Coordinates of C-alpha atoms in Angstrom, one line a residue:
M1 CA -0.1 -0.1 0.1
D2 CA 1.5 3.3 -1.1
G3 CA 1.6 6.1 1.4
S4 CA 3.5 6.7 4.8
N5 CA 2.8 6.0 8.0
K6 CA 2.5 8.4 10.9
Q7 CA 4.5 7.3 14.3
I8 CA 5.0 8.1 17.9
R9 CA 8.5 6.7 19.2
L10 CA 10.1 7.1 22.4
A11 CA 12.9 9.8 22.0
R12 CA 14.6 10.1 25.3
R13 CA 13.4 8.3 28.8
P14 CA 10.9 11.0 31.0
V15 CA 12.5 12.3 34.1
G16 CA 10.0 12.7 36.3
T17 CA 6.5 13.7 34.3
P18 CA 6.6 12.9 30.8
T19 CA 6.6 15.7 28.3
L20 CA 5.9 16.4 24.7
E21 CA 9.8 16.5 24.1
D22 CA 10.3 12.9 25.1
F23 CA 8.4 11.6 22.4
S24 CA 9.0 11.9 18.4
F25 CA 6.7 11.9 15.7
T26 CA 8.4 10.3 12.7
E27 CA 6.8 8.8 9.6
A28 CA 7.9 5.6 7.7
P29 CA 6.4 3.6 4.6
I30 CA 3.4 1.8 5.4
G31 CA 4.4 -1.8 5.7
T32 CA 3.6 -5.0 3.4
P33 CA 2.1 -8.1 5.2
G34 CA 3.8 -11.4 4.7
E35 CA 2.3 -14.5 4.6
G36 CA 0.2 -15.2 7.9
E37 CA -0.1 -11.3 8.5
V38 CA -2.5 -8.5 7.8
L39 CA -2.4 -4.8 7.5
I40 CA -4.6 -2.8 9.8
R41 CA -5.5 0.7 10.0
N42 CA -5.8 1.8 13.6
V43 CA -8.8 3.5 14.9
Y44 CA -8.9 3.5 18.4
I45 CA -5.9 4.0 20.8
S46 CA -5.9 2.9 24.0
V47 CA -3.4 5.1 26.5
D48 CA -2.7 4.1 29.9
P49 CA -1.1 4.6 32.9
Y50 CA 1.5 1.4 33.2
L51 CA 3.0 2.6 30.2
R52 CA 4.8 5.1 32.2
G53 CA 6.7 2.3 33.8
R54 CA 7.5 0.9 30.2
M55 CA 9.7 4.2 29.5
E56 CA 12.1 3.8 32.6
D57 CA 15.2 1.4 31.7
V58 CA 14.5 -0.8 34.4
K59 CA 13.2 -4.6 35.3
S60 CA 9.7 -5.0 35.5
Y61 CA 7.3 -7.4 34.8
I62 CA 7.0 -6.1 30.8
P63 CA 9.9 -5.3 28.9
P64 CA 10.8 -1.3 28.4
F65 CA 10.6 0.5 25.7
Q66 CA 13.9 1.0 24.0
L67 CA 15.2 4.3 22.7
N68 CA 13.3 5.2 19.5
D69 CA 10.8 2.7 19.2
V70 CA 7.1 3.0 18.4
I71 CA 5.0 3.2 21.6
I72 CA 3.1 0.2 21.7
S73 CA -0.4 -0.4 23.5
G74 CA -4.1 -2.1 23.0
V75 CA -5.6 -0.7 19.7
I76 CA -8.4 -1.4 17.8
G77 CA -8.2 -1.1 14.1
Q78 CA -9.9 -2.5 10.7
V79 CA -8.0 -4.9 8.2
V80 CA -7.1 -3.3 5.1
E81 CA -5.2 -5.7 3.2
S82 CA -4.6 -9.2 4.3
K83 CA -2.6 -12.5 3.9
S84 CA -4.0 -14.6 6.7
A85 CA -6.7 -17.1 6.3
H86 CA -8.5 -15.8 9.3
F87 CA -8.7 -12.6 8.5
A88 CA -10.5 -10.7 5.8
K89 CA -10.5 -6.8 4.6
G90 CA -13.0 -5.3 6.6
D91 CA -12.6 -7.1 10.0
I92 CA -12.4 -5.3 13.1
V93 CA -9.6 -6.3 14.8
I94 CA -7.5 -5.6 18.4
G95 CA -4.1 -6.6 19.7
M96 CA -1.2 -4.4 21.0
L97 CA -0.1 -2.6 18.1
G98 CA 2.2 0.6 17.6
W99 CA 0.9 4.1 17.9
E100 CA 0.9 4.7 14.4
E101 CA -1.9 4.7 11.7
Y102 CA -1.1 1.5 9.9
S103 CA 0.6 -1.6 11.6
V104 CA 1.5 -4.7 10.3
A105 CA 1.0 -7.8 12.4
H106 CA 0.7 -11.5 12.5
E107 CA -2.5 -13.4 12.9
K108 CA -1.7 -15.1 15.9
T109 CA -1.5 -11.5 18.0
L110 CA -4.9 -10.2 16.7
R111 CA -8.6 -11.2 17.8
K112 CA -11.5 -10.6 15.3
L113 CA -14.2 -8.3 17.6
D114 CA -17.8 -8.6 16.7
P115 CA -19.5 -5.2 16.8
A116 CA -23.0 -6.9 17.3
L117 CA -21.8 -8.1 20.7
A118 CA -21.0 -4.7 22.4
P119 CA -19.6 -1.3 21.5
V120 CA -16.3 -2.0 20.0
T121 CA -14.5 0.5 22.4
A122 CA -15.6 -1.4 25.1
N123 CA -13.3 -4.3 24.5
L124 CA -10.1 -2.0 25.4
G125 CA -12.3 -0.8 28.6
I126 CA -14.9 -2.7 30.6
I127 CA -14.8 -6.0 29.1
G128 CA -11.2 -5.9 27.8
M129 CA -7.5 -5.6 29.9
T130 CA -9.4 -2.9 32.1
G131 CA -12.1 -4.5 33.1
L132 CA -10.1 -8.2 33.8
T133 CA -7.8 -6.4 35.9
A134 CA -10.4 -5.3 38.4
Y135 CA -12.4 -8.7 38.1
F136 CA -9.4 -10.7 39.2
G137 CA -7.9 -8.4 41.4
L138 CA -11.3 -7.1 43.6
L139 CA -13.0 -11.3 43.0
D140 CA -9.3 -13.5 43.4
I141 CA -7.4 -10.9 46.2
G142 CA -10.3 -8.8 47.5
Q143 CA -12.6 -11.6 47.8
P144 CA -15.6 -9.0 49.1
K145 CA -18.2 -10.4 51.2
E146 CA -21.9 -9.3 51.6
G147 CA -22.1 -6.5 53.9
E148 CA -18.2 -5.8 53.8
T149 CA -16.8 -2.1 53.3
V150 CA -14.6 -1.6 50.4
V151 CA -12.6 1.1 49.6
V152 CA -11.4 1.9 46.0
S153 CA -8.9 4.6 45.0
G154 CA -8.0 5.5 41.9
A155 CA -11.9 5.1 41.9
A156 CA -13.1 7.4 38.9
G157 CA -10.7 6.0 36.5
A158 CA -11.3 2.9 34.0
V159 CA -10.3 0.0 36.5
G160 CA -11.0 2.1 39.5
S161 CA -14.9 2.2 38.5
T162 CA -14.8 -1.4 37.1
V163 CA -14.0 -2.4 40.9
G164 CA -16.7 -0.4 42.8
Q165 CA -19.8 -1.7 40.5
I166 CA -18.5 -5.3 41.0
A167 CA -18.3 -4.9 44.5
K168 CA -21.6 -3.4 44.7
I169 CA -22.3 -6.5 42.9
K170 CA -21.0 -8.5 45.7
G171 CA -23.3 -7.2 47.8
A172 CA -20.4 -4.7 49.4
R173 CA -20.6 -1.0 51.0
V174 CA -18.1 0.9 48.5
V175 CA -16.3 4.0 49.0
G176 CA -14.6 5.7 46.1
I177 CA -11.8 8.1 46.3
A178 CA -11.3 10.4 43.7
G179 CA -9.6 13.9 42.2
S180 CA -13.0 16.1 41.7
E181 CA -16.3 16.9 42.5
E182 CA -17.3 15.8 39.2
K183 CA -15.8 12.2 39.6
C184 CA -17.3 12.2 43.3
S185 CA -20.7 12.9 42.1
Y186 CA -20.6 10.3 39.2
L187 CA -19.5 7.5 41.4
I188 CA -22.1 7.6 43.8
N189 CA -25.3 9.3 41.4
E190 CA -24.7 7.4 38.6
L191 CA -22.5 4.2 39.3
G192 CA -23.9 3.5 42.9
F193 CA -21.2 3.9 45.0
D194 CA -22.3 4.8 48.6
A195 CA -19.6 7.2 49.4
A196 CA -16.9 9.1 47.5
I197 CA -13.9 11.3 48.7
N198 CA -12.2 14.6 47.1
Y199 CA -8.7 13.7 48.0
K200 CA -7.8 17.3 46.1
T201 CA -10.3 19.6 48.9
E202 CA -10.7 17.1 51.5
E203 CA -8.7 15.3 54.3
V204 CA -8.7 11.6 53.3
G205 CA -7.5 10.0 56.5
K206 CA -10.3 12.3 58.5
V207 CA -13.6 11.7 56.0
L208 CA -12.4 8.0 55.1
E209 CA -12.9 7.3 59.1
K210 CA -16.3 9.1 59.3
A211 CA -17.5 7.2 56.0
C212 CA -16.2 4.1 57.1
P213 CA -17.5 3.3 60.4
D214 CA -17.0 -0.1 60.9
G215 CA -13.4 0.0 59.4
I216 CA -12.0 -1.4 55.8
D217 CA -12.8 -4.9 54.7
V218 CA -11.2 -4.6 51.3
Y219 CA -8.6 -1.5 50.1
F220 CA -8.0 -1.8 46.0
D221 CA -4.7 0.2 45.6
N222 CA -4.6 1.9 42.5
V223 CA -2.5 5.0 43.5
G224 CA 0.0 3.9 46.3
G225 CA 1.3 7.1 48.3
E226 CA -0.6 9.1 51.0
I227 CA -3.8 8.3 50.0
S228 CA -2.8 4.2 50.9
D229 CA -1.1 6.1 53.9
A230 CA -4.7 7.3 55.0
V231 CA -6.4 3.7 54.7
F232 CA -3.7 1.6 56.6
P233 CA -5.1 2.5 60.2
L234 CA -8.5 1.9 59.2
L235 CA -7.9 -1.8 58.0
N236 CA -10.1 -4.6 59.7
K237 CA -8.5 -7.6 60.9
F238 CA -8.2 -10.1 58.0
A239 CA -8.4 -7.1 55.4
R240 CA -7.5 -8.1 51.9
I241 CA -5.2 -5.3 49.6
P242 CA -5.2 -5.9 46.1
V243 CA -2.2 -3.7 44.9
C244 CA -2.8 -2.7 41.4
G245 CA -1.2 0.2 40.3
A246 CA 0.8 3.2 42.2
I247 CA 0.0 6.1 40.0
S248 CA 1.4 8.5 42.4
A249 CA 5.2 7.3 42.6
Y250 CA 5.1 6.7 38.6
N251 CA 6.7 9.8 37.9
K252 CA 8.5 10.5 41.0
T253 CA 12.6 11.3 40.6
E254 CA 13.2 10.5 43.9
A255 CA 12.4 7.3 46.5
D256 CA 8.9 7.3 47.7
I257 CA 9.1 7.0 51.3
G258 CA 5.8 7.0 53.2
S259 CA 3.8 4.6 55.9
R260 CA 5.6 1.6 57.2
V261 CA 2.7 -0.8 56.4
Q262 CA 4.3 -3.6 58.0
T263 CA 2.9 -3.1 61.1
Y264 CA -0.8 -2.5 60.3
L265 CA -0.5 -5.8 58.5
I266 CA 0.9 -7.4 61.7
K267 CA -1.9 -5.6 63.4
T268 CA -4.8 -6.8 61.3
S269 CA -3.5 -10.0 60.0
A270 CA -4.2 -8.4 56.5
F271 CA -3.4 -9.8 53.3
M272 CA -1.7 -7.7 50.6
K273 CA -0.5 -8.7 47.4
G274 CA 0.3 -7.1 44.4
F275 CA -0.8 -8.4 40.8
T276 CA -1.0 -7.6 37.1
V277 CA -3.6 -8.7 34.6
G278 CA -1.3 -11.1 33.0
D279 CA -1.3 -13.2 36.1
Y280 CA -4.7 -14.8 35.1
S281 CA -4.3 -14.9 30.9
S282 CA -5.6 -18.5 31.5
R283 CA -8.8 -17.3 33.0
F284 CA -9.5 -14.5 30.7
K285 CA -12.1 -16.4 28.6
E286 CA -14.3 -16.8 32.0
G287 CA -13.9 -13.1 33.1
G288 CA -14.5 -12.0 29.7
A289 CA -17.9 -13.5 29.6
Q290 CA -19.1 -12.7 33.2
L291 CA -18.0 -9.1 32.5
A292 CA -19.8 -8.9 29.4
A293 CA -22.9 -10.5 30.8
W294 CA -23.1 -8.1 33.5
L295 CA -22.6 -5.4 30.8
N296 CA -25.9 -6.8 29.2
E297 CA -27.6 -7.4 31.9
G298 CA -27.2 -3.3 32.8
K299 CA -25.3 -4.2 35.5
L300 CA -22.3 -2.7 34.8
K301 CA -21.2 0.8 33.6
Y302 CA -18.6 2.6 32.0
E303 CA -17.4 5.9 30.6
E304 CA -14.8 7.0 28.1
T305 CA -12.9 9.8 27.3
I306 CA -12.2 10.1 23.9
K307 CA -9.7 12.4 22.0
E308 CA -9.7 12.8 18.6
G309 CA -6.6 13.1 16.2
F310 CA -3.3 11.3 15.7
D311 CA -2.3 14.4 17.2
S312 CA -4.0 14.3 20.2
I313 CA -2.3 11.0 21.6
I314 CA 0.4 12.0 23.1
E315 CA -1.6 15.0 25.4
A316 CA -4.2 12.3 25.8
F317 CA -1.5 10.0 27.9
L318 CA -0.2 13.6 29.7
D319 CA -3.9 13.9 30.8
L320 CA -4.1 10.9 32.8
F321 CA -1.2 11.8 35.2
K322 CA -3.5 15.0 35.6
G323 CA -6.3 13.1 36.4
K324 CA -8.4 14.9 33.5
N325 CA -10.0 11.5 32.4
L326 CA -13.3 10.1 33.4
G327 CA -13.4 6.2 33.0
K328 CA -11.1 5.1 30.0
Q329 CA -8.6 7.2 27.9
L330 CA -9.2 6.6 24.3
V331 CA -7.9 8.2 21.2
K332 CA -9.8 8.1 17.7
I333 CA -7.2 8.5 15.0
S334 CA -9.4 7.1 12.3
E335 CA -13.1 6.0 11.0
F336 CA -14.2 2.6 10.5
E337 CA -15.4 1.6 6.6

């Protein structure tokens, strides 16, 4: 296929909060698929906080990006040329693809989507990796019981908002911590949270104590830092703490020093476990089916913040660390045909 392919690459490793200068906009020829491959015109690109960790040259649960690499994340696109027996021109597919207008991918790395089953973007969010993260982290590690109190940090984000709703399905009382009055109102009035705390205007520890008079049984930790410090003193006996993220520390240039959690874990016999969604890859089908069922039954709701245009991708990524997104952050860079 003739033409050029816009791409976004890692120009340098960010120090602290990423900036536009950490990335480069480049152009390359549109690739040609080989045997078993397809050429995809990318339509929706997912931007996620975990990508910040891949920009550091450190060992982690997923390899770091190398300098001048095209950034890779979840992408939904449409096949425009196929040399695969499994995909035809026009198929809508999802995979881990580049921040670029066109991608060449092997058939084994893609999954075909059926727009009749659910809105396609839901596959990047509530019934995709985001929803699966919430599902397995809460139910496998958190194990909420009816009548227990569940606290969720980063509660208005894509993962946190799903965690809270699943906890409500399981009969728990849910308190969310978010960063604006708009987000807190959304949690209570739209998603059915029992209470919400604005950490930017309220003293989290004091307000949390009032919101959780019976203590905290499950704390789903998306942020770490001072918010988590405020939660630990309120943990109940045998509390469970799924540790999903630490967005408060992602952009720090010095070691983060905070609460010494060991004392609280000992006193309460609490269980604290870090995880990534990949730990549950053998159970994705199970989780996806349940999430889709709840969505179709009207038990789950979701929000998306969608920016338009290829040139908006970096801005959308940076907005994650400013708390500007409600729900899943996506960028739409083209149209389906």
